[in-house]
Short mmCIF file of C-alpha atoms and ligand atoms in Angstrom, two decimals:
data_model
loop_
_atom_site.label_atom_id
_atom_site.label_comp_id
_atom_site.label_asym_id
_atom_site.label_seq_id
_atom_site.Cartn_x
_atom_site.Cartn_y
_atom_site.Cartn_z
CA SER V 964 -105.30 111.65 79.70
CA LYS V 965 -105.51 110.57 76.15
CA GLY V 966 -106.14 106.83 77.44
CA ASN V 967 -105.53 104.72 74.38
CA HIS V 968 -106.46 107.22 72.10
CA ARG V 969 -103.68 109.53 69.81
CA HIS V 970 -105.42 112.88 70.35
CA TYR V 971 -107.93 114.31 72.88
CA MET V 972 -110.10 115.05 69.86
CA LEU V 973 -110.55 111.42 69.09
CA LYS V 974 -110.92 110.10 72.64
CA GLU V 975 -113.94 112.84 73.10
CA ILE V 976 -115.67 111.54 70.09
CA TYR V 977 -115.46 108.46 71.40
CA GLU V 978 -116.95 109.78 74.84
CA GLN V 979 -120.05 110.84 73.24
CA PRO V 980 -122.38 107.62 73.90
CA ILE V 981 -121.34 107.97 77.46
CA VAL V 982 -121.32 111.69 77.98
CA VAL V 983 -124.80 112.42 76.12
CA ALA V 984 -126.50 109.57 78.58
CA GLN V 985 -124.93 111.47 81.65
CA THR V 986 -126.46 114.64 80.36
CA LEU V 987 -129.82 112.98 79.13
CA ARG V 988 -129.84 111.59 82.75
CA SER V 989 -130.67 114.97 84.18
CA TYR V 990 -133.11 116.03 81.85
CA LEU V 991 -135.24 112.65 81.14
CA GLN V 992 -137.46 110.77 83.60
CA GLN V 993 -137.26 107.61 81.79
CA LEU V 994 -140.00 105.77 83.90
CA GLU V 995 -142.35 108.40 83.85
CA GLY V 996 -141.48 108.94 80.10
CA ARG V 997 -141.26 112.90 80.67
CA VAL V 998 -139.03 115.50 80.08
CA SER V 999 -138.02 117.79 82.91
CA LEU V 1000 -135.50 120.71 83.43
CA PRO V 1001 -133.13 120.86 86.32
CA ILE V 1002 -135.24 123.80 87.93
CA PRO V 1003 -138.39 122.62 88.09
CA GLU V 1004 -140.04 125.63 89.58
CA PHE V 1005 -139.02 127.79 86.46
CA SER V 1006 -142.20 128.24 84.07
CA LEU V 1007 -141.90 128.29 80.43
CA ASN V 1008 -145.67 128.72 79.50
CA ALA V 1009 -145.07 132.47 79.21
CA ILE V 1010 -142.23 132.53 76.86
CA LYS V 1011 -143.45 134.41 73.67
CA ARG V 1012 -140.02 134.54 71.76
CA VAL V 1013 -136.73 132.91 72.10
CA THR V 1014 -133.26 134.89 71.22
CA ILE V 1015 -130.46 132.23 70.76
CA VAL V 1016 -126.80 133.84 70.84
CA ALA V 1017 -123.41 131.89 70.63
CA CYS V 1018 -120.44 131.53 68.73
CA GLY V 1019 -118.73 128.67 66.40
CA THR V 1020 -119.95 125.10 67.23
CA SER V 1021 -122.09 126.22 69.69
CA TYR V 1022 -124.02 128.51 67.35
CA TYR V 1023 -124.51 125.51 65.01
CA ALA V 1024 -126.28 123.83 67.96
CA GLY V 1025 -128.32 126.74 68.58
CA MET V 1026 -129.38 126.79 64.70
CA VAL V 1027 -130.47 123.08 65.11
CA ALA V 1028 -132.54 124.27 68.38
CA LYS V 1029 -134.28 126.89 66.12
CA TYR V 1030 -135.70 124.01 63.89
CA TRP V 1031 -136.72 122.31 66.86
CA PHE V 1032 -138.42 124.95 68.98
CA GLU V 1033 -140.52 126.50 65.76
CA GLN V 1034 -141.36 122.98 64.92
CA PHE V 1035 -142.28 121.32 68.28
CA ALA V 1036 -143.04 124.40 70.52
CA ARG V 1037 -144.49 126.75 67.67
CA VAL V 1038 -142.20 129.57 69.30
CA PRO V 1039 -140.50 132.29 67.09
CA VAL V 1040 -136.68 131.88 67.28
CA ASP V 1041 -134.34 134.96 66.50
CA ILE V 1042 -130.90 133.32 66.20
CA ASP V 1043 -127.32 135.25 65.78
CA VAL V 1044 -123.65 134.78 66.43
CA ALA V 1045 -122.68 136.84 69.43
CA SER V 1046 -120.03 139.36 67.69
CA GLU V 1047 -123.11 140.33 65.35
CA PHE V 1048 -126.23 140.31 67.99
CA ARG V 1049 -124.55 142.60 70.26
CA TYR V 1050 -123.86 145.30 68.00
CA ARG V 1051 -126.88 145.46 65.87
CA ALA V 1052 -129.63 146.75 67.99
CA PRO V 1053 -131.59 143.71 68.45
CA VAL V 1054 -135.36 143.91 69.47
CA MET V 1055 -135.98 141.92 72.53
CA GLU V 1056 -139.77 142.52 73.73
CA PRO V 1057 -140.60 141.73 77.21
CA GLY V 1058 -141.51 138.20 77.94
CA GLY V 1059 -138.54 136.64 75.86
CA LEU V 1060 -136.12 134.17 76.80
CA ALA V 1061 -132.67 134.76 75.73
CA LEU V 1062 -130.59 131.66 75.30
CA PHE V 1063 -126.73 131.36 75.33
CA ILE V 1064 -125.00 128.19 74.48
CA SER V 1065 -121.33 128.01 75.58
CA GLN V 1066 -118.81 124.93 76.24
CA SER V 1067 -116.73 127.16 78.35
CA GLY V 1068 -119.17 129.45 79.37
CA GLU V 1069 -116.56 132.38 79.04
CA THR V 1070 -116.62 133.18 75.66
CA ALA V 1071 -116.16 137.33 75.56
CA ASP V 1072 -118.63 137.89 72.82
CA THR V 1073 -121.44 135.54 74.24
CA LEU V 1074 -120.53 137.03 77.79
CA ALA V 1075 -121.24 140.40 76.10
CA ALA V 1076 -124.40 139.54 74.61
CA LEU V 1077 -125.82 137.85 77.45
CA ARG V 1078 -125.28 140.97 79.68
CA HIS V 1079 -126.69 143.11 76.97
CA ALA V 1080 -130.09 140.80 76.94
CA LYS V 1081 -130.24 140.82 80.76
CA ALA V 1082 -130.14 144.88 80.50
CA GLU V 1083 -132.87 144.58 77.87
CA GLY V 1084 -135.05 142.70 80.41
CA GLN V 1085 -134.85 139.24 78.94
CA THR V 1086 -134.90 136.09 81.05
CA ILE V 1087 -131.47 134.59 80.54
CA ALA V 1088 -131.11 130.65 79.81
CA VAL V 1089 -127.47 129.29 79.31
CA VAL V 1090 -126.40 125.90 78.12
CA VAL V 1091 -122.96 125.54 79.34
CA ASN V 1092 -120.44 122.89 79.89
CA VAL V 1093 -118.63 124.76 82.85
CA PRO V 1094 -120.83 124.85 85.91
CA THR V 1095 -118.53 127.29 87.77
CA SER V 1096 -118.40 129.59 84.48
CA THR V 1097 -119.25 133.33 84.51
CA MET V 1098 -122.13 132.36 82.24
CA ALA V 1099 -123.47 129.65 84.68
CA ARG V 1100 -123.30 132.53 87.42
CA GLU V 1101 -125.11 135.09 85.46
CA ALA V 1102 -128.18 132.94 84.28
CA ASP V 1103 -131.58 132.73 85.25
CA LEU V 1104 -131.99 129.12 84.02
CA LEU V 1105 -128.55 127.08 84.03
CA LEU V 1106 -129.14 123.96 81.79
CA PRO V 1107 -125.72 122.12 82.34
CA THR V 1108 -124.27 119.63 79.50
CA HIS V 1109 -122.33 116.98 81.42
CA ALA V 1110 -119.45 116.29 78.55
CA GLY V 1111 -116.84 116.54 81.14
CA PRO V 1112 -113.67 118.72 80.24
CA GLU V 1113 -113.05 119.25 76.87
CA ILE V 1114 -109.54 119.44 76.11
CA GLY V 1115 -109.24 119.34 71.97
CA VAL V 1116 -109.59 122.87 70.57
CA ALA V 1117 -112.12 121.45 68.14
CA SER V 1118 -115.52 121.08 69.90
CA THR V 1119 -116.97 117.58 69.61
CA LYS V 1120 -118.66 116.17 72.72
CA ALA V 1121 -119.68 119.33 74.13
CA PHE V 1122 -121.74 119.75 70.75
CA THR V 1123 -123.68 116.91 70.98
CA CYS V 1124 -124.35 117.27 74.68
CA GLN V 1125 -125.53 120.67 73.60
CA LEU V 1126 -127.82 119.04 71.36
CA ALA V 1127 -129.06 116.66 73.84
CA VAL V 1128 -130.08 119.62 76.36
CA LEU V 1129 -131.53 121.68 73.50
CA ALA V 1130 -134.08 118.84 72.36
CA ALA V 1131 -135.09 118.57 75.77
CA LEU V 1132 -135.67 122.28 76.22
CA ALA V 1133 -137.61 122.11 72.95
CA THR V 1134 -139.99 119.38 74.26
CA ASN V 1135 -140.40 121.25 77.63
CA LEU V 1136 -141.53 123.98 75.78
CA ALA V 1137 -143.90 122.39 73.50
CA GLN V 1138 -145.14 120.54 76.72
CA ALA V 1139 -145.64 124.01 78.60
CA LYS V 1140 -147.58 125.18 75.58
CA GLY V 1141 -149.99 122.36 75.76
CA LEU V 1142 -148.33 121.24 72.31
CA LEU V 1143 -147.66 117.62 73.49
CA THR V 1144 -150.01 114.73 74.55
CA PRO V 1145 -148.32 112.51 77.14
CA GLU V 1146 -147.98 109.84 74.74
CA ASP V 1147 -146.00 112.24 72.25
CA GLU V 1148 -143.89 113.12 75.31
CA ARG V 1149 -143.27 109.40 76.18
CA ALA V 1150 -142.12 108.74 72.45
CA ILE V 1151 -139.73 111.69 72.53
CA VAL V 1152 -138.28 110.30 75.82
CA ARG V 1153 -137.65 106.82 73.87
CA HIS V 1154 -135.95 108.22 71.11
CA LEU V 1155 -133.72 110.63 73.08
CA ALA V 1156 -132.94 107.61 75.20
CA GLU V 1157 -131.95 105.66 72.20
CA ALA V 1158 -129.24 108.32 71.43
CA PRO V 1159 -126.66 106.95 73.24
CA ALA V 1160 -126.79 103.49 71.54
CA SER V 1161 -127.22 105.03 68.05
CA LEU V 1162 -124.02 107.20 69.03
CA ASN V 1163 -122.05 104.08 69.43
CA ALA V 1164 -123.24 102.49 66.26
CA ALA V 1165 -122.28 105.57 64.24
CA LEU V 1166 -118.93 105.06 65.98
CA ALA V 1167 -118.65 101.79 64.24
CA TYR V 1168 -117.82 103.39 61.05
CA ASP V 1169 -114.30 104.90 62.21
CA GLU V 1170 -112.51 102.66 60.27
CA SER V 1171 -114.18 102.98 57.01
CA ILE V 1172 -113.99 106.99 57.27
CA ALA V 1173 -110.32 106.61 58.17
CA ALA V 1174 -109.91 104.56 54.98
CA MET V 1175 -111.73 107.39 52.86
CA ALA V 1176 -109.76 110.13 54.29
CA HIS V 1177 -106.74 110.42 51.97
CA THR V 1178 -109.04 110.92 49.07
CA ILE V 1179 -110.10 114.31 50.92
CA ALA V 1180 -106.69 115.24 52.30
CA GLY V 1181 -105.47 116.21 48.92
CA ALA V 1182 -108.61 118.59 48.01
CA ARG V 1183 -108.17 122.10 48.25
CA ASP V 1184 -111.87 123.07 48.79
CA VAL V 1185 -114.60 120.95 50.27
CA LEU V 1186 -118.15 121.72 50.32
CA TYR V 1187 -120.79 120.36 52.61
CA LEU V 1188 -124.40 120.32 52.05
CA GLY V 1189 -127.43 119.77 54.17
CA ARG V 1190 -130.97 120.71 54.50
CA GLY V 1191 -132.97 121.36 57.62
CA THR V 1192 -131.42 120.55 60.63
CA ASP V 1193 -128.63 118.84 58.29
CA TYR V 1194 -127.85 122.38 57.35
CA PRO V 1195 -126.33 123.29 60.41
CA LEU V 1196 -124.65 120.08 60.67
CA ALA V 1197 -123.19 120.94 57.25
CA LEU V 1198 -121.83 124.36 58.40
CA GLU V 1199 -120.18 122.58 61.60
CA GLY V 1200 -118.63 119.76 59.42
CA ALA V 1201 -117.08 122.67 57.11
CA LEU V 1202 -115.87 124.27 60.32
CA LYS V 1203 -114.47 121.03 61.74
CA LEU V 1204 -112.59 120.27 58.40
CA LYS V 1205 -111.14 123.81 58.30
CA GLU V 1206 -110.06 124.41 61.55
CA ILE V 1207 -107.96 121.48 61.94
CA SER V 1208 -106.88 120.22 58.52
CA TYR V 1209 -106.84 123.75 57.08
CA ILE V 1210 -108.68 122.91 53.89
CA HIS V 1211 -111.01 125.30 52.74
CA ALA V 1212 -114.50 123.97 53.62
CA GLU V 1213 -118.07 125.63 53.29
CA GLY V 1214 -121.37 124.58 54.44
CA TYR V 1215 -124.56 125.34 52.65
CA ALA V 1216 -128.18 124.80 52.39
CA ALA V 1217 -128.59 121.95 49.72
CA GLY V 1218 -131.04 124.19 48.20
CA GLU V 1219 -128.80 127.17 47.72
CA MET V 1220 -126.24 125.27 45.52
CA LYS V 1221 -128.07 126.51 42.53
CA HIS V 1222 -127.77 130.00 43.45
CA GLY V 1223 -123.99 130.63 43.03
CA PRO V 1224 -121.65 127.92 44.91
CA ILE V 1225 -122.72 125.21 42.04
CA ALA V 1226 -120.28 127.42 40.05
CA LEU V 1227 -117.36 126.06 41.99
CA ILE V 1228 -118.14 122.45 40.91
CA ASP V 1229 -115.68 120.41 39.23
CA GLU V 1230 -113.84 117.07 39.57
CA ASN V 1231 -111.76 118.44 42.15
CA VAL V 1232 -114.10 119.44 44.74
CA PRO V 1233 -115.41 116.89 46.85
CA VAL V 1234 -118.97 117.31 48.24
CA ILE V 1235 -119.91 115.90 51.51
CA VAL V 1236 -123.90 115.48 51.36
CA ILE V 1237 -125.77 114.72 54.60
CA ALA V 1238 -129.00 113.54 54.05
CA PRO V 1239 -130.71 110.68 56.12
CA SER V 1240 -133.80 109.21 54.43
CA GLY V 1241 -136.93 111.20 55.34
CA PRO V 1242 -139.22 113.67 54.18
CA LEU V 1243 -136.48 116.06 52.94
CA PHE V 1244 -134.23 113.22 51.45
CA ASP V 1245 -135.46 113.50 47.69
CA LYS V 1246 -135.17 117.09 47.46
CA THR V 1247 -131.49 116.99 48.94
CA VAL V 1248 -130.59 114.05 46.23
CA SER V 1249 -131.68 116.30 43.59
CA ASN V 1250 -129.14 118.89 44.78
CA MET V 1251 -126.87 116.34 44.94
CA GLN V 1252 -127.41 114.81 41.45
CA GLU V 1253 -126.77 118.53 40.22
CA VAL V 1254 -123.38 118.46 41.59
CA GLN V 1255 -122.50 114.99 39.95
CA ALA V 1256 -123.94 116.13 36.75
CA ARG V 1257 -121.11 118.88 36.85
CA GLY V 1258 -118.55 116.31 37.82
CA GLY V 1259 -118.39 116.59 41.41
CA LYS V 1260 -117.22 113.78 43.65
CA VAL V 1261 -119.80 113.10 46.37
CA VAL V 1262 -119.54 111.31 49.84
CA LEU V 1263 -123.19 110.61 50.96
CA ILE V 1264 -123.89 110.12 54.42
CA SER V 1265 -127.03 108.61 55.05
CA ASP V 1266 -128.90 105.53 56.50
CA TYR V 1267 -129.13 102.07 54.53
CA ASP V 1268 -132.43 103.17 52.99
CA GLY V 1269 -130.79 106.33 51.73
CA ILE V 1270 -127.61 104.89 50.50
CA GLN V 1271 -129.78 102.02 48.65
CA ALA V 1272 -131.73 105.02 47.05
CA ALA V 1273 -129.07 107.12 45.91
CA GLY V 1274 -125.78 106.12 46.67
CA GLU V 1275 -124.78 104.73 43.43
CA ASN V 1276 -122.98 107.30 41.69
CA CYS V 1277 -121.00 108.58 44.77
CA MET V 1278 -117.12 108.62 45.31
CA ALA V 1279 -118.24 107.03 48.74
CA THR V 1280 -120.93 106.40 51.12
CA ILE V 1281 -120.94 106.35 55.02
CA THR V 1282 -124.07 104.26 56.21
CA MET V 1283 -125.29 105.56 59.48
CA PRO V 1284 -128.22 103.74 61.70
CA LYS V 1285 -131.51 104.41 60.90
CA VAL V 1286 -132.54 107.02 63.53
CA HIS V 1287 -135.89 109.03 64.43
CA PRO V 1288 -135.25 112.86 63.10
CA LEU V 1289 -134.89 113.91 66.33
CA ILE V 1290 -131.79 112.45 67.21
CA ALA V 1291 -130.20 112.56 63.81
CA PRO V 1292 -128.27 115.60 64.38
CA LEU V 1293 -126.41 114.05 67.21
CA VAL V 1294 -125.70 110.83 65.42
CA TYR V 1295 -124.90 112.52 62.22
CA ALA V 1296 -122.40 114.69 64.10
CA VAL V 1297 -120.18 111.66 64.63
CA PRO V 1298 -118.96 110.93 60.79
CA VAL V 1299 -118.84 114.71 60.14
CA GLN V 1300 -116.24 114.65 63.43
CA LEU V 1301 -114.55 111.57 62.18
CA LEU V 1302 -114.05 112.74 58.41
CA ALA V 1303 -112.49 115.94 59.87
CA TYR V 1304 -110.09 114.07 62.18
CA HIS V 1305 -108.90 111.55 59.79
CA VAL V 1306 -108.16 114.15 57.10
CA ALA V 1307 -106.39 116.32 59.63
CA VAL V 1308 -104.49 113.13 60.75
CA ALA V 1309 -103.64 112.11 57.21
CA LYS V 1310 -102.15 115.92 56.50
CA GLY V 1311 -100.16 115.46 59.62
CA THR V 1312 -101.41 118.74 61.24
CA ASP V 1313 -101.89 119.08 65.06
CA VAL V 1314 -105.22 118.14 65.83
CA ASP V 1315 -105.60 118.95 69.31
CA GLN V 1316 -103.92 122.48 69.12
CA PRO V 1317 -104.53 123.76 65.64
CA ARG V 1318 -102.72 126.86 64.73
CA ASN V 1319 -103.96 130.46 65.32
CA LEU V 1320 -106.81 129.05 67.61
CA ALA V 1321 -107.53 128.83 71.58
CA LYS V 1322 -109.75 126.62 73.27
CA SER V 1323 -111.62 129.54 74.86
CA VAL V 1324 -111.81 133.11 73.00
CA THR V 1325 -112.13 135.73 75.87
CA VAL V 1326 -111.56 138.75 73.74
CA GLU V 1327 -114.26 140.33 71.85
O1 M6R N 598 -117.00 127.96 74.75
P1 M6R N 598 -117.54 128.12 73.69
O2 M6R N 598 -118.77 126.91 73.20
O3 M6R N 598 -118.32 129.45 73.90
O4 M6R N 598 -116.79 128.32 72.34
C1 M6R N 598 -117.51 128.90 71.04
C2 M6R N 598 -116.44 128.81 69.96
O5 M6R N 598 -115.33 129.37 70.14
C3 M6R N 598 -115.98 127.16 69.80
O6 M6R N 598 -117.09 126.47 69.39
C4 M6R N 598 -115.03 127.15 68.41
O7 M6R N 598 -115.75 127.29 67.43
C5 M6R N 598 -114.42 125.71 68.41
N1 M6R N 598 -113.08 125.60 68.20
C6 M6R N 598 -115.09 124.95 67.33
O8 M6R N 598 -114.77 123.55 67.09
#
């Protein structure tokens, strides 16, 4: 049931601290300060290359994971949406891990891609939320998320749980490759274990996000900008907004703005900038200022330091707790989901059952 919540989507957004904690419990050994996979005998140290395939929101979780696998485990990663991957004759060398991410475990394109990779001799890993699903059954390495049933067509809690599992997998890969000291690993476990509390803190901004939703609800187009792991979040924010509010939205890598999309900017196009303070912050802020110089109305999502440094000329700001970069994508997913939700509510659309969409896409 929806409990006290008006929609399943809102209930599922609010469940995130609990289900992320639940998911992490099967990957973290907090006392030992270690990360482990549910299949201990499975060895990752021979993995030379990772191919990630998924659709929609699950694909964006995979994009975040690409940054992590490359940065922490120094493993080359290829990533594609399933409907392209399956038909483009991808090159998969022996010794590769093919990783499929799916809430339902039944998405037809992703399943076809999985079977193709299997036929090509890849080791098949899946991150799925439904443990009895076809993908779960056909995998060599099953990495479950424990988000519980997700009813809203717009994926929310499955996404943050996928990120939690993928962060654990990246850590495990790095460890298998001898790239982590025990102290490094302990620190990562500590940061991941903080995620549920930080998700809770992020949820506290629900009302202020609801209060600004009407300023977005009137827009015809909305842009989302982010850099690094915030780039996939920009894509995810745009997908959430378009699927439930029917407002045209696009996500861009912040640095790509000046290569075309900036031509769209005027005072009628809200631009949502996702930029936690950190090494990439100044670069993203300069892209944001290019937008502001052209009359663009910016909503800056950052932490206290970021808002202090760059929030001044923004139409609105959303202050997130200060978090470690590894868990930032989980935490920043929350305002992005809430913004889409409240804009859709302001527009009066059917949030849980948006037009033309199905929860599980079982045709190719
Ligand atoms: O069940 P899956 O994770 O394989 O589904 C993939 C996409 O269909 C799904 O994420 C879709 O994009 C959602 N409606 C996004 O909110």
